[in-house]
CSV table of C-alpha atoms in Angstrom, one decimal:
chain,number,residue,atom,x,y,z
R,793,MET,CA,-82.3,23.7,-62.3
R,794,LYS,CA,-81.4,20.2,-61.1
R,795,THR,CA,-78.0,20.6,-62.9
R,796,TRP,CA,-77.2,23.2,-60.3
R,797,LEU,CA,-77.6,20.9,-57.4
R,798,PRO,CA,-74.0,19.3,-57.7
R,799,ILE,CA,-72.4,22.6,-58.1
R,800,VAL,CA,-74.3,24.1,-55.3
R,801,LEU,CA,-73.5,21.2,-52.7
R,802,ALA,CA,-69.7,21.0,-53.8
R,803,LEU,CA,-69.4,24.7,-53.0
R,804,LEU,CA,-71.2,24.6,-49.7
R,805,MET,CA,-68.9,21.8,-48.8
R,806,ALA,CA,-66.1,24.1,-49.7
R,807,GLY,CA,-67.7,26.9,-47.8
R,808,GLY,CA,-68.2,24.7,-44.9
R,809,ALA,CA,-64.6,24.0,-44.5
R,810,ALA,CA,-63.6,27.5,-44.5
R,811,LEU,CA,-66.3,27.9,-41.6
R,812,ARG,CA,-65.3,25.3,-39.6
R,813,ALA,CA,-61.9,27.0,-39.0
R,814,GLN,CA,-62.8,28.3,-35.4
R,815,SER,CA,-62.5,31.6,-33.8
R,816,PRO,CA,-59.0,32.1,-32.3
R,817,GLN,CA,-60.6,32.1,-28.8
R,818,ALA,CA,-62.3,29.0,-29.5
R,819,GLU,CA,-59.2,27.4,-30.7
R,820,VAL,CA,-57.2,28.4,-27.6
R,821,LYS,CA,-60.1,26.9,-25.5
R,822,SER,CA,-60.4,23.6,-27.3
R,823,THR,CA,-56.6,23.2,-27.2
R,824,THR,CA,-56.5,24.0,-23.2
R,825,GLU,CA,-59.6,22.0,-22.6
R,826,GLY,CA,-57.9,19.0,-24.2
R,827,ILE,CA,-54.7,19.6,-22.4
R,828,LEU,CA,-56.7,19.7,-19.2
R,829,ALA,CA,-58.5,16.6,-19.9
R,830,LEU,CA,-55.2,14.9,-20.4
R,831,LEU,CA,-53.6,16.2,-16.9
R,832,LYS,CA,-57.0,14.9,-15.3
R,833,ASP,CA,-57.1,11.5,-17.1
R,834,PRO,CA,-57.1,8.8,-14.2
R,835,ASN,CA,-55.1,6.4,-16.6
R,836,LEU,CA,-52.3,8.8,-17.3
R,837,GLN,CA,-51.7,9.6,-13.5
R,838,GLY,CA,-48.5,9.1,-11.7
R,839,ASP,CA,-44.6,8.9,-12.7
R,840,GLY,CA,-45.0,5.5,-14.4
R,841,GLN,CA,-47.5,7.5,-17.2
R,842,LYS,CA,-45.1,10.6,-17.4
R,843,THR,CA,-43.8,9.8,-20.8
R,844,ALA,CA,-47.0,8.8,-22.1
R,845,ARG,CA,-48.7,12.2,-20.6
R,846,GLN,CA,-45.9,14.4,-21.8
R,847,GLN,CA,-46.1,13.1,-25.4
R,848,LEU,CA,-49.8,13.5,-25.4
R,849,VAL,CA,-49.4,16.9,-24.2
R,850,ARG,CA,-46.9,17.9,-26.6
R,851,ALA,CA,-49.1,16.5,-29.6
R,852,GLN,CA,-51.9,18.9,-28.2
R,853,MET,CA,-49.5,21.6,-28.2
R,854,ASP,CA,-48.0,21.0,-31.7
R,855,LYS,CA,-51.3,21.4,-33.2
R,856,ARG,CA,-51.7,25.0,-31.6
R,857,PHE,CA,-48.1,26.6,-31.5
R,858,ALA,CA,-46.5,27.9,-34.4
R,859,TRP,CA,-42.9,26.9,-32.8
R,860,GLU,CA,-41.1,27.6,-36.1
R,861,GLN,CA,-42.7,31.1,-36.3
R,862,SER,CA,-41.8,32.0,-32.6
R,863,ALA,CA,-38.5,31.1,-33.3
R,864,ARG,CA,-38.1,33.3,-36.0
R,865,ALA,CA,-40.0,36.1,-34.2
R,866,CYS,CA,-37.6,35.6,-31.3
R,867,LEU,CA,-34.6,36.3,-33.5
R,868,GLY,CA,-36.0,39.4,-34.6
R,869,ARG,CA,-34.0,42.0,-36.9
R,870,HIS,CA,-30.8,39.3,-37.0
R,871,TRP,CA,-33.0,37.1,-39.0
R,872,THR,CA,-32.6,39.3,-41.9
R,873,GLN,CA,-28.5,39.2,-41.8
R,874,ARG,CA,-28.7,35.2,-41.8
R,875,THR,CA,-28.3,32.8,-45.1
R,876,ALA,CA,-31.4,30.4,-45.9
R,877,ALA,CA,-29.2,27.7,-44.3
R,878,GLU,CA,-28.4,29.3,-41.1
R,879,ARG,CA,-32.2,30.3,-40.8
R,880,ALA,CA,-33.2,26.7,-41.3
R,881,GLU,CA,-30.9,25.4,-38.7
R,882,PHE,CA,-31.9,28.4,-36.3
R,883,VAL,CA,-35.4,27.4,-36.4
R,884,LYS,CA,-34.6,23.8,-35.9
R,885,ILE,CA,-32.6,24.1,-32.9
R,886,PHE,CA,-34.4,26.9,-31.4
R,887,SER,CA,-38.0,25.5,-31.9
R,888,ASP,CA,-36.7,22.3,-30.5
R,889,TYR,CA,-35.5,24.0,-27.5
R,890,LEU,CA,-38.8,25.8,-26.9
R,891,LYS,CA,-40.9,22.6,-27.3
R,892,GLU,CA,-38.6,20.8,-24.8
R,893,THR,CA,-38.7,23.6,-22.3
R,894,TYR,CA,-42.3,24.4,-22.2
R,895,SER,CA,-44.4,21.3,-23.2
R,896,ASP,CA,-42.8,19.7,-19.9
R,897,LYS,CA,-43.6,23.0,-18.0
R,898,ILE,CA,-47.3,23.3,-18.9
R,899,ALA,CA,-48.1,20.6,-16.4
R,900,THR,CA,-46.7,22.2,-13.5
R,901,TYR,CA,-48.9,25.4,-14.4
R,902,TYR,CA,-52.0,23.6,-14.4
R,903,ASN,CA,-51.4,21.8,-11.1
R,904,ASP,CA,-52.2,25.1,-9.3
R,905,LEU,CA,-54.9,26.2,-11.8
R,906,ASP,CA,-58.2,27.0,-10.1
R,907,LYS,CA,-60.0,28.6,-13.0
R,908,ILE,CA,-59.7,30.3,-16.4
R,909,ASN,CA,-61.7,33.2,-17.6
R,910,TYR,CA,-61.8,33.9,-21.3
R,911,GLN,CA,-61.6,37.6,-22.1
R,912,GLY,CA,-62.3,37.7,-25.7
R,913,GLU,CA,-60.2,38.1,-28.6
R,914,LYS,CA,-58.9,41.0,-31.1
R,915,ILE,CA,-58.2,40.7,-34.6
R,916,LEU,CA,-55.8,42.9,-36.5
R,917,GLU,CA,-55.2,42.9,-40.3
R,918,GLY,CA,-57.4,39.8,-40.5
R,919,ASP,CA,-54.4,37.3,-40.1
R,920,PHE,CA,-53.2,38.4,-36.6
R,921,ALA,CA,-55.4,37.7,-33.5
R,922,SER,CA,-55.2,38.3,-29.6
R,923,VAL,CA,-56.7,36.1,-27.1
R,924,LYS,CA,-56.9,37.5,-23.6
R,925,LEU,CA,-57.6,35.1,-20.6
R,926,THR,CA,-57.4,35.4,-16.6
R,927,ILE,CA,-55.8,32.3,-15.0
R,928,THR,CA,-56.8,32.3,-11.3
R,929,THR,CA,-54.8,30.0,-9.4
R,930,LYS,CA,-56.0,27.9,-6.3
R,931,THR,CA,-54.5,30.7,-3.8
R,932,LYS,CA,-57.1,33.1,-5.7
R,933,VAL,CA,-54.2,35.1,-7.5
R,934,ASP,CA,-55.1,36.5,-11.2
R,935,HIS,CA,-52.8,36.3,-13.7
R,936,PRO,CA,-53.3,37.7,-17.0
R,937,VAL,CA,-52.2,35.8,-20.0
R,938,GLU,CA,-52.4,36.7,-23.7
R,939,TYR,CA,-52.0,34.8,-26.7
R,940,ARG,CA,-51.0,36.1,-30.0
R,941,MET,CA,-51.9,34.4,-33.1
R,942,GLN,CA,-51.3,34.2,-36.7
R,943,LYS,CA,-53.5,32.4,-39.2
R,944,SER,CA,-52.3,29.5,-41.1
R,945,ALA,CA,-53.4,26.7,-43.2
R,946,SER,CA,-53.9,25.0,-40.1
R,947,GLY,CA,-56.2,27.3,-38.6
R,948,TRP,CA,-55.1,29.8,-35.7
R,949,MET,CA,-51.6,29.2,-34.5
R,950,VAL,CA,-50.0,30.9,-31.2
R,951,TYR,CA,-46.7,32.5,-32.0
R,952,ASP,CA,-46.5,34.5,-28.8
R,953,VAL,CA,-47.5,34.3,-25.0
R,954,VAL,CA,-47.8,37.0,-23.0
R,955,ILE,CA,-47.8,36.4,-19.2
R,956,GLU,CA,-48.3,39.4,-16.8
R,957,GLY,CA,-47.5,41.8,-19.6
R,958,VAL,CA,-44.2,40.1,-20.3
R,959,SER,CA,-44.1,38.6,-23.9
R,960,LEU,CA,-42.1,35.4,-24.1
R,961,VAL,CA,-40.8,36.4,-27.6
R,962,LYS,CA,-39.7,39.7,-26.6
R,963,ASN,CA,-37.9,38.1,-23.6
R,964,TYR,CA,-35.9,35.9,-25.8
R,965,ARG,CA,-35.4,38.7,-28.4
R,966,ASP,CA,-33.7,40.8,-25.6
R,967,GLN,CA,-31.6,38.1,-24.5
R,968,PHE,CA,-30.6,37.3,-27.9
R,969,ASP,CA,-29.8,40.8,-28.6
R,970,ALA,CA,-27.4,40.7,-25.5
R,971,ILE,CA,-25.6,37.5,-26.4
R,972,ILE,CA,-25.1,38.4,-30.1
R,973,ALA,CA,-23.8,41.8,-29.0
R,974,LYS,CA,-21.3,39.9,-26.8
R,975,SER,CA,-20.4,36.7,-28.6
R,976,GLY,CA,-21.9,37.1,-31.8
R,977,TYR,CA,-24.3,34.9,-33.7
R,978,ASP,CA,-22.1,31.9,-33.6
R,979,GLY,CA,-22.0,32.6,-29.7
R,980,LEU,CA,-25.9,32.4,-29.8
R,981,ILE,CA,-26.1,29.0,-31.3
R,982,ARG,CA,-23.3,27.8,-29.0
R,983,GLU,CA,-25.4,28.6,-25.8
R,984,ILE,CA,-28.7,27.2,-27.2
R,985,LYS,CA,-27.0,24.1,-28.2
R,986,ALA,CA,-25.3,23.7,-24.7
R,987,LYS,CA,-28.8,24.8,-23.1
R,988,ARG,CA,-30.9,22.1,-24.6
R,989,PRO,CA,-32.0,19.9,-21.6
R,990,ALA,CA,-32.1,16.7,-23.5
R,991,ALA,CA,-31.3,14.8,-26.7
R,992,PRO,CA,-33.7,15.9,-29.3
R,993,MET,CA,-37.0,14.3,-29.3
R,994,PRO,CA,-38.3,12.2,-32.0
T,678,MET,CA,-86.2,33.0,-62.4
T,679,LYS,CA,-83.5,35.0,-64.1
T,680,MET,CA,-83.2,37.1,-61.0
T,681,ARG,CA,-82.8,33.9,-58.7
T,682,SER,CA,-80.2,32.6,-61.1
T,683,ALA,CA,-78.3,35.8,-60.8
T,684,LEU,CA,-78.3,36.0,-57.2
T,685,LEU,CA,-77.4,32.5,-56.8
T,686,LEU,CA,-74.5,33.0,-59.1
T,687,LEU,CA,-73.4,36.0,-57.1
T,688,TRP,CA,-73.4,34.0,-53.8
T,689,LEU,CA,-71.7,31.1,-55.4
T,690,ALA,CA,-69.0,33.6,-56.7
T,691,ALA,CA,-68.8,35.1,-53.1
T,692,ALA,CA,-68.7,31.8,-51.4
T,693,ALA,CA,-65.7,30.7,-53.8
T,694,ALA,CA,-63.8,33.9,-53.4
T,695,ALA,CA,-64.1,33.8,-49.5
T,696,PRO,CA,-61.9,31.2,-48.8
T,697,ALA,CA,-59.5,32.2,-51.3
T,698,GLN,CA,-59.3,35.7,-49.5
T,699,THR,CA,-58.8,34.5,-46.0
T,700,ALA,CA,-56.3,31.9,-47.2
T,701,PRO,CA,-53.0,33.1,-45.3
T,702,PRO,CA,-50.2,34.2,-47.8
T,703,ALA,CA,-47.4,31.9,-48.5
T,704,PRO,CA,-44.8,32.4,-45.3
T,705,ALA,CA,-42.3,34.9,-46.5
T,706,ASP,CA,-39.1,34.1,-44.8
T,707,GLU,CA,-37.1,36.9,-46.1
T,708,GLY,CA,-37.9,39.7,-43.6
T,709,GLU,CA,-38.2,40.0,-40.0
T,710,PHE,CA,-41.1,38.4,-38.3
T,711,ARG,CA,-43.9,41.1,-38.4
T,712,ASP,CA,-45.9,41.4,-35.3
T,713,PRO,CA,-48.6,43.8,-35.4
T,714,PHE,CA,-49.2,43.5,-31.7
T,715,ALA,CA,-45.6,44.1,-30.7
T,716,ALA,CA,-45.8,47.1,-33.0
T,717,GLU,CA,-48.8,48.5,-30.9
T,718,ASP,CA,-47.1,47.6,-27.8
T,719,GLU,CA,-44.0,49.7,-28.7
T,720,THR,CA,-46.3,52.7,-30.1
T,721,ALA,CA,-48.1,52.6,-26.6
T,722,ALA,CA,-44.9,52.7,-24.4
T,723,ARG,CA,-43.6,55.7,-26.8
T,724,ALA,CA,-46.9,57.6,-26.0
T,725,LYS,CA,-46.3,57.3,-22.4
T,726,PRO,CA,-44.7,60.2,-20.4
T,727,GLY,CA,-41.7,60.0,-19.3
T,728,PRO,CA,-38.4,58.3,-20.5
T,729,ALA,CA,-38.3,54.3,-20.5
T,730,VAL,CA,-36.1,52.6,-18.3
T,731,SER,CA,-32.6,51.8,-19.6
T,732,ASP,CA,-29.6,50.2,-18.3
T,733,PRO,CA,-26.3,52.4,-18.4
T,734,LEU,CA,-25.0,50.5,-15.2
T,735,GLU,CA,-25.1,47.2,-16.8
T,736,LYS,CA,-21.7,46.4,-16.0
T,737,PHE,CA,-22.2,47.0,-12.1
T,738,ASN,CA,-25.6,45.5,-12.5
T,739,ARG,CA,-24.2,42.2,-13.9
T,740,GLY,CA,-21.7,41.9,-11.1
T,741,VAL,CA,-24.6,42.3,-8.4
T,742,TYR,CA,-26.8,39.9,-10.5
T,743,ARG,CA,-23.8,37.3,-10.3
T,744,PHE,CA,-23.6,37.9,-6.3
T,745,ASN,CA,-27.5,37.5,-6.0
T,746,ASP,CA,-27.3,34.2,-8.1
T,747,LYS,CA,-24.5,32.8,-6.0
T,748,LEU,CA,-26.3,33.7,-2.8
T,749,TYR,CA,-29.7,32.0,-4.3
T,750,CYS,CA,-27.6,28.9,-5.2
T,751,TRP,CA,-25.3,28.3,-2.2
T,752,LEU,CA,-27.4,29.8,0.6
T,753,LEU,CA,-31.1,30.5,0.0
T,754,ARG,CA,-31.9,27.7,-2.3
T,755,PRO,CA,-30.6,24.8,-0.2
T,756,VAL,CA,-31.9,26.4,3.3
T,757,ALA,CA,-35.4,26.9,1.4
T,758,LYS,CA,-35.5,23.4,0.2
T,759,GLY,CA,-34.7,22.1,3.4
T,760,TYR,CA,-37.2,24.3,5.1
T,761,GLY,CA,-39.8,23.2,2.6
T,762,PHE,CA,-39.3,19.5,3.3
T,763,ILE,CA,-39.9,20.1,7.2
T,764,ALA,CA,-42.9,22.7,6.8
T,765,PRO,CA,-45.6,21.5,4.6
T,766,GLN,CA,-47.0,23.8,1.9
T,767,PRO,CA,-50.2,25.2,3.5
T,768,VAL,CA,-48.1,26.2,6.6
T,769,ARG,CA,-45.5,28.2,4.6
T,770,GLU,CA,-48.5,29.7,2.7
T,771,SER,CA,-49.8,30.9,6.1
T,772,VAL,CA,-46.5,32.3,7.3
T,773,ASP,CA,-46.2,34.1,3.7
T,774,ARG,CA,-49.8,35.7,4.4
T,775,LEU,CA,-48.6,36.7,7.9
T,776,PHE,CA,-45.5,38.5,6.7
T,777,GLU,CA,-47.7,40.1,4.3
T,778,ASN,CA,-50.4,41.0,6.8
T,779,VAL,CA,-47.8,42.9,8.9
T,780,LYS,CA,-46.8,44.9,5.8
T,781,TYR,CA,-50.0,46.6,6.0
T,782,PRO,CA,-48.8,50.1,7.0
T,783,VAL,CA,-46.8,50.2,3.8
T,784,ARG,CA,-49.8,49.6,1.5
T,785,GLY,CA,-52.2,51.7,3.6
T,786,VAL,CA,-50.1,54.6,3.7
T,787,ASN,CA,-49.1,54.4,0.0
T,788,ASN,CA,-52.7,54.0,-1.0
T,789,LEU,CA,-53.3,57.3,0.8
T,790,LEU,CA,-50.3,59.1,-0.7
T,791,GLN,CA,-51.4,58.1,-4.0
T,792,GLY,CA,-55.0,59.4,-3.5
T,793,ARG,CA,-56.6,56.0,-3.3
T,794,VAL,CA,-58.8,56.4,-0.3
T,795,LYS,CA,-61.0,53.4,-1.2
T,796,GLY,CA,-57.8,51.3,-1.6
T,797,ALA,CA,-56.5,52.6,1.9
T,798,GLY,CA,-60.1,51.7,3.4
T,799,ILE,CA,-60.0,48.4,1.9
T,800,GLU,CA,-56.7,47.7,3.2
T,801,THR,CA,-57.6,48.7,6.7
T,802,TRP,CA,-60.6,46.6,6.5
T,803,ARG,CA,-58.4,43.7,5.5
T,804,PHE,CA,-56.0,44.3,8.1
T,805,VAL,CA,-58.6,44.3,11.1
T,806,ILE,CA,-60.2,41.2,9.6
T,807,ASN,CA,-57.3,39.1,8.9
T,808,THR,CA,-55.6,40.3,12.3
T,809,THR,CA,-58.6,38.9,14.2
T,810,VAL,CA,-60.8,36.6,12.4
T,811,GLY,CA,-57.8,35.4,10.4
T,812,VAL,CA,-55.3,34.7,13.4
T,813,GLY,CA,-53.2,37.6,13.1
T,814,GLY,CA,-52.9,37.0,9.2
T,815,LEU,CA,-52.3,33.4,9.1
T,816,PHE,CA,-55.3,33.2,6.8
T,817,ASP,CA,-57.0,35.5,4.4
T,818,PRO,CA,-60.8,35.3,5.6
T,819,ALA,CA,-61.0,39.2,4.0
T,820,ALA,CA,-60.8,37.6,0.6
T,821,HIS,CA,-64.4,35.9,0.8
T,822,PHE,CA,-65.6,39.4,1.6
T,823,ASP,CA,-64.4,40.5,-1.7
T,824,LEU,CA,-61.5,42.7,0.0
T,825,LYS,CA,-58.8,41.9,-2.4
T,826,LYS,CA,-55.3,43.1,-1.5
T,827,GLN,CA,-54.5,46.6,-2.6
T,828,GLU,CA,-50.6,46.9,-3.5
T,829,ALA,CA,-49.0,50.1,-3.1
T,830,ASP,CA,-45.6,51.1,-2.5
T,831,PHE,CA,-43.4,54.0,-1.9
T,832,ASP,CA,-41.9,53.4,-5.4
T,833,ARG,CA,-45.2,53.9,-6.8
T,834,THR,CA,-45.9,56.8,-4.8
T,835,LEU,CA,-42.8,58.7,-6.1
T,836,ALA,CA,-43.8,57.7,-9.7
T,837,PHE,CA,-47.3,59.3,-8.6
T,838,TYR,CA,-45.6,62.5,-7.9
T,839,GLY,CA,-44.0,62.3,-11.0
T,840,LEU,CA,-40.4,61.3,-10.0
T,841,PRO,CA,-38.5,59.6,-13.1
T,842,SER,CA,-37.6,55.9,-12.5
T,843,GLY,CA,-33.9,56.6,-13.3
T,844,ALA,CA,-31.5,53.9,-14.3
T,845,TYR,CA,-32.3,50.2,-14.1
T,846,LEU,CA,-30.4,49.2,-11.0
T,847,MET,CA,-30.0,45.7,-9.4
T,848,LEU,CA,-30.1,45.5,-5.8
T,849,PRO,CA,-28.1,43.0,-3.7
T,850,VAL,CA,-30.5,40.5,-2.1
T,851,LEU,CA,-33.7,42.6,-3.4
T,852,GLY,CA,-33.2,42.1,-6.9
T,853,PRO,CA,-34.3,44.2,-10.0
T,854,SER,CA,-35.2,47.9,-9.5
T,855,THR,CA,-34.3,51.2,-10.4
T,856,VAL,CA,-32.6,54.2,-8.8
T,857,ARG,CA,-36.0,55.4,-7.6
T,858,GLY,CA,-37.0,52.1,-6.6
T,859,ALA,CA,-34.0,51.8,-4.1
T,860,ALA,CA,-35.4,55.1,-2.5
T,861,GLY,CA,-38.7,53.5,-2.6
T,862,ALA,CA,-37.8,50.2,-1.0
T,863,ALA,CA,-35.9,52.5,1.7
T,864,GLY,CA,-39.0,54.4,2.4
T,865,ASP,CA,-41.2,51.0,2.7
T,866,MET,CA,-38.4,49.8,5.1
T,867,ALA,CA,-39.2,52.7,7.6
T,868,LEU,CA,-43.0,51.9,7.4
T,869,SER,CA,-42.1,48.2,8.5
T,870,PRO,CA,-43.3,47.8,12.1
T,871,ALA,CA,-40.1,45.6,12.9
T,872,LEU,CA,-38.1,48.9,12.9
T,873,TYR,CA,-40.1,50.2,15.8
T,874,LEU,CA,-39.8,47.0,18.1
T,875,ASP,CA,-37.6,47.1,20.9
T,876,TRP,CA,-35.4,44.2,19.9
T,877,PRO,CA,-31.9,43.5,18.9
T,878,TRP,CA,-31.3,44.2,15.4
T,879,GLY,CA,-30.1,40.4,15.3
T,880,ALA,CA,-33.6,39.2,16.2
T,881,ALA,CA,-34.7,41.7,13.3
T,882,ALA,CA,-32.5,40.1,10.9
T,883,GLY,CA,-33.3,36.8,11.8
T,884,VAL,CA,-37.1,37.7,11.1
T,885,SER,CA,-36.3,39.1,7.4
T,886,GLY,CA,-34.0,36.3,6.7
T,887,GLY,CA,-36.9,33.9,7.9
T,888,ARG,CA,-39.2,35.7,5.7
T,889,MET,CA,-37.1,35.5,2.7
T,890,VAL,CA,-36.4,31.9,3.1
T,891,ASN,CA,-40.1,31.2,3.7
T,892,ALA,CA,-40.8,33.4,0.4
T,893,ALA,CA,-38.1,31.6,-1.7
T,894,SER,CA,-39.4,28.1,-0.5
T,895,LEU,CA,-42.8,28.9,-2.3
T,896,ARG,CA,-41.2,29.9,-5.6
T,897,LEU,CA,-38.3,27.6,-5.8
T,898,GLU,CA,-40.0,25.8,-8.9
T,899,GLU,CA,-40.7,29.3,-10.5
T,900,ILE,CA,-37.1,30.5,-10.0
T,901,ASP,CA,-35.5,27.5,-11.0
T,902,SER,CA,-37.5,27.2,-14.1
T,903,LEU,CA,-36.6,30.6,-15.1
T,904,ARG,CA,-33.1,29.9,-14.7
T,905,ALA,CA,-33.4,26.8,-16.7
T,906,ALA,CA,-35.5,28.5,-19.4
T,907,THR,CA,-33.1,31.3,-20.2
T,908,LEU,CA,-30.0,31.6,-22.2
T,909,ASP,CA,-29.0,34.9,-20.5
T,910,PRO,CA,-30.7,35.1,-17.3
T,911,TYR,CA,-29.6,38.5,-16.5
T,912,ALA,CA,-31.0,39.7,-20.0
T,913,ALA,CA,-34.2,37.9,-19.4
T,914,LEU,CA,-34.7,39.3,-15.8
T,915,ARG,CA,-34.3,42.6,-17.2
T,916,SER,CA,-36.5,42.3,-20.4
T,917,ALA,CA,-39.2,40.8,-18.0
T,918,TYR,CA,-38.8,43.9,-15.5
T,919,PHE,CA,-38.9,46.5,-18.1
T,920,GLN,CA,-41.8,45.1,-20.0
T,921,SER,CA,-44.1,45.0,-16.8
T,922,ARG,CA,-42.6,48.4,-16.0
T,923,GLU,CA,-43.8,49.7,-19.2
T,924,GLN,CA,-47.4,48.4,-18.6
T,925,ALA,CA,-47.4,50.2,-15.2
T,926,ARG,CA,-45.9,53.5,-16.4
């Protein structure tokens, strides 16, 4: 019987690693709490700490957001018509654009925050999850928010955020459809490059 | 003992298989991103009665959008910014609540028209409490009695009676709407108390201009970030409008 012991232990540890992957809602919650803690941190207040604060918030978001999958979802049906090189380029420039646009913005959203109510999760096909929550502002207005996530090697990752019933991915997809219809795929790439708020972050 | 070993083996096999089963498949980047939730949204939208909103008037709408955009950039934004600099945020929030309180007839009547008697009752209580205790509506003490604003407008009433929304329509100044929404806005205006006061139209225009500036001053950041985060702001606004419309349809 003793010979079993190491094997059992090894398998228990392997099983434990799988179990440690948290539920989608727990993942959203821990990332949110991590970001809130950063924004409240007394050592990170003021304009002097802005860069440090933004970098830390960005690192938290990178752990939970599947930027590449979001970029791909935003391109929608046009994805299939692009070559491998074009896809790689698109994922790079648009996921950079998303990161730049949203990781700075998140701080302003949280400034107005009163409380967050988590309303449970729903799992589809084993690999997709939706986590719903209500964000109440200091002026007592409720905003329904939904995170759509996909399971990956690094846990549950957010690929779309639905705020007040408006999906970020669908919103970009509709914009891309309009731009591609008017000025083609090259026009879209030009627009994204022109819109990039700053030089690419490291 | 044999039984126990067999069970143990079974359990081990299950434990070993479990992580393999839940491991994600290698990302296939050939096809379009498969999003079961988006697919659900589309199925739900198709199951709803009535046609979805469409934009056959895009050319005209884009023109109105450009006009509104210029109006915002050249007039509304600078004025609202200056005003926001002078008047502190709590004051502007109070002014916003005051204007909302005055719109009680719109919400009250349309709640009734849509058969929401309880909603109309809540609105009436809100109006009574906020007009008296809340100093004409500058404050919202009714919210502390769990009396939350019951949004209702004439557009929703027309929808309630089965009128289709018609084409997407960008209204000057008012922004995204539909043909039915334009009729609804006219109906709401008919319920505006300002219309029934005996004052020169210049004063009425001034008040509604003031209301817009005040509302804009509270949303500058929102509007600016929308403009910054979009590549085709017209398409983005239309997409957001259609999506929230589908929810309410």
